[in-house]
Each structure stands twice: as C-alpha cells, then as structure tokens.
Coordinates of C-alpha atoms in Angstrom, one line a residue:
M1 CA 8.4 26.7 -6.0
T2 CA 7.5 23.2 -6.1
D3 CA 5.8 21.7 -2.9
R4 CA 8.1 20.1 -0.6
F5 CA 7.3 17.3 1.9
V6 CA 8.8 15.7 5.0
T7 CA 8.1 12.3 6.6
V8 CA 7.7 12.6 10.4
S9 CA 8.2 9.2 12.2
L10 CA 8.1 7.6 15.6
D11 CA 10.8 5.0 14.7
K12 CA 10.5 2.4 17.4
R13 CA 6.6 2.3 17.0
G14 CA 6.9 2.2 13.1
V15 CA 4.4 5.0 12.6
H16 CA 4.9 8.0 10.3
C17 CA 2.9 10.8 8.7
T18 CA 3.6 13.2 5.8
A19 CA 3.9 17.0 6.2
K20 CA 3.8 19.7 3.5
L21 CA 6.5 22.5 4.2
L22 CA 4.8 26.0 4.4
D23 CA 7.4 27.8 2.3
D24 CA 5.0 30.5 1.4
R25 CA 4.4 31.4 5.3
A26 CA 7.7 30.5 6.9
P27 CA 10.4 30.5 4.0
V28 CA 13.4 31.0 6.3
T29 CA 12.5 28.3 8.7
C30 CA 11.6 25.9 6.1
A31 CA 14.8 26.3 4.3
A32 CA 16.9 25.9 7.5
V33 CA 14.9 22.7 8.4
W34 CA 15.0 21.3 4.8
E35 CA 18.8 21.8 4.7
A36 CA 19.4 20.1 8.0
L37 CA 17.4 17.0 7.1
P38 CA 17.5 14.1 8.1
L39 CA 17.1 14.8 11.9
G40 CA 16.3 12.5 14.7
S41 CA 16.6 12.4 18.4
D42 CA 14.7 11.3 21.7
V43 CA 11.1 12.1 21.7
Y44 CA 9.3 13.9 24.5
H45 CA 5.6 14.5 25.3
A46 CA 4.8 17.9 26.3
K47 CA 3.8 18.7 29.9
Y48 CA 2.5 22.2 29.2
A49 CA 1.2 22.5 25.7
R50 CA -1.0 19.4 25.9
N51 CA -1.2 17.4 22.7
E52 CA 2.4 17.9 21.5
I53 CA 5.5 15.5 20.9
Y54 CA 8.9 17.1 20.2
A55 CA 12.6 16.5 19.8
L56 CA 15.5 18.6 20.9
F57 CA 18.4 19.4 18.5
P58 CA 21.6 21.5 18.5
A59 CA 21.0 24.7 16.5
F60 CA 21.4 23.9 12.8
A61 CA 20.8 27.1 10.9
A62 CA 23.6 29.6 10.3
E63 CA 21.2 32.2 11.9
E64 CA 18.1 31.4 13.8
P65 CA 14.9 32.1 11.8
P66 CA 12.8 35.2 12.7
L67 CA 9.4 34.6 14.1
E68 CA 7.6 34.0 10.9
N69 CA 4.0 32.4 10.9
P70 CA 3.8 32.4 14.6
T71 CA 1.2 30.8 16.8
V72 CA 0.4 30.2 20.5
T73 CA -2.5 28.1 19.7
P74 CA -1.3 25.3 17.2
I75 CA -3.9 23.0 15.7
P76 CA -3.7 19.4 15.0
G77 CA -1.2 18.7 12.2
D78 CA 1.0 21.6 12.8
L79 CA 4.7 21.2 12.9
C80 CA 6.3 24.0 15.0
Y81 CA 9.9 25.3 15.5
F82 CA 11.1 26.7 18.8
T83 CA 14.3 28.1 19.9
F84 CA 15.6 28.1 23.5
S85 CA 18.9 28.7 25.3
D86 CA 20.4 26.0 27.3
T87 CA 19.6 27.8 30.5
E88 CA 15.9 27.9 29.7
L89 CA 15.7 24.2 29.4
G90 CA 18.4 23.3 32.0
T91 CA 16.3 23.1 35.1
A92 CA 15.5 19.8 36.8
S93 CA 11.7 20.6 36.6
Y94 CA 11.9 19.8 32.7
G95 CA 13.2 16.4 33.2
Y96 CA 15.8 16.4 30.4
D97 CA 18.9 14.2 30.9
E98 CA 22.2 16.2 30.5
K99 CA 22.7 15.1 26.8
A100 CA 19.4 17.0 25.8
T101 CA 21.0 20.4 26.4
A102 CA 24.8 19.8 27.4
G103 CA 27.1 22.1 25.5
R104 CA 24.4 23.6 23.5
R105 CA 23.9 27.3 23.9
T106 CA 20.9 27.2 21.5
V107 CA 18.6 24.3 21.5
V108 CA 16.0 23.8 18.7
D109 CA 12.8 22.1 19.5
L110 CA 10.8 20.6 16.5
A111 CA 7.4 19.8 17.5
L112 CA 4.3 17.9 16.1
F113 CA 0.8 18.8 17.5
Y114 CA -1.6 15.9 17.1
E115 CA -4.8 16.9 18.7
R116 CA -6.6 20.3 19.4
N117 CA -6.9 22.6 22.4
N118 CA -3.2 23.3 22.6
L119 CA -1.9 26.6 24.4
L120 CA 1.7 27.6 24.3
I121 CA 2.0 29.0 27.8
N122 CA 4.6 28.0 30.3
G123 CA 4.5 28.6 34.0
D124 CA 8.2 29.7 34.1
M125 CA 8.5 31.9 30.9
G126 CA 4.9 32.9 29.9
W127 CA 3.8 32.8 26.3
I128 CA 6.0 30.6 24.0
P129 CA 5.3 31.4 20.4
G130 CA 6.2 28.8 17.8
I131 CA 6.8 29.1 14.1
V132 CA 4.4 26.9 12.1
W133 CA 6.6 25.6 9.3
G134 CA 4.7 22.5 8.2
S135 CA 1.3 20.9 8.1
I136 CA 0.4 17.1 8.1
V137 CA -1.3 16.1 4.9
D138 CA -1.5 12.4 5.5
G139 CA -1.3 9.9 8.4
L140 CA -2.2 12.2 11.2
D141 CA -4.7 9.8 12.5
R142 CA -2.2 7.0 12.9
M143 CA 0.5 9.4 14.4
A144 CA -2.1 10.7 16.9
D145 CA -2.9 7.2 18.1
A146 CA 0.9 6.5 18.4
C147 CA 1.1 10.0 20.3
Q148 CA -1.5 8.9 22.7
D149 CA 0.3 5.6 23.3
L150 CA 3.5 7.5 23.8
W151 CA 1.7 9.6 26.5
R152 CA 0.4 6.6 28.3
A153 CA 3.2 4.0 27.8
G154 CA 6.2 6.2 27.8
A155 CA 8.8 7.8 25.6
I156 CA 11.9 6.0 26.7
G157 CA 13.7 4.4 23.7
E158 CA 11.6 6.2 21.1
T159 CA 12.9 8.6 18.5
L160 CA 11.1 11.3 16.6
S161 CA 12.7 11.6 13.1
F162 CA 12.2 14.1 10.2
R163 CA 13.3 13.2 6.7
R164 CA 12.8 14.4 3.1
A165 CA 9.8 12.6 1.7

C-alpha cells in the first residue's frame, strides 16, 4: 500500500503539521479516519493526559475500530483515536458545552500529542488506552509551540482540523 498522509491544523493560528497514517499497525482505524476526512471541530487541551490537544466528533465509522496499536503512554507526534459514550463525557467536570456531546451516543476523540510525559489515566475512569493511527513526520515543532500557546492563551474560537494531504 502507498503511504498516506494527513494535514493536522490549528486553523485560527494558521499552524499545521503532516502525519503519516500507520496503516500497517492500525489498518481499521486508518481506513475509518481516511474515509471520514476532512474533519474539523472545536479544539480542547487535555486536563489529564498533559501534552495533548483534541477534538470531538460524532461517530463516523460503520463499526467502531477494535483496540489496535494501543497505548497509554503516547509519545510526541502520536495521533490517537478514542471512543467514548455520551454519558462518559457528559459531566460538568469535563467542561464541554452541550454541542460537544448532545445527541451523540458515541463520541470520537481525535488527539495529537505534542510533547513527552503523557499518561492516559483519568481519575473517573482509570486507564484510557488510545489507538495510535498516525505519526507526525513534519512540523511538530511549530505545532508544539502553537499547542503551548493554546494551553496558555486559551482554545476558544480555535478549530482542530484533519485533511488528506
């Protein structure tokens, strides 16, 4: 199979990076994401995992991917796929507005990890393994700077987008 790439962008900040899909390690997840592109939604900075930004989407796969190529310790440049139920994310402690989960029984979280020392454990649910479906191959340094700005300056009005490269 020919290598496939996606562009990951923080649209308002005008910053992007390029990731290679890990078709050999997470073929079902890569196929689901690829077919759903382009995707974009409000960006959030993680509270628990540390150096992570992510966006929430309605389920887009005909069937949710199995837990292929899992990790609980993502490294810089990892793109991860998570699935949650609406009730798992529906508590006020997470801080999502109603449109983030309203009417969605299944919520997909597409995340980018931009620095080291991440640990996918949540005080409410315990370990949260993610599917590593992509790896940043260009522009991680610029994206990491923008992610730090997002953490410090805020995420309101910013969109995280994924497009075929």
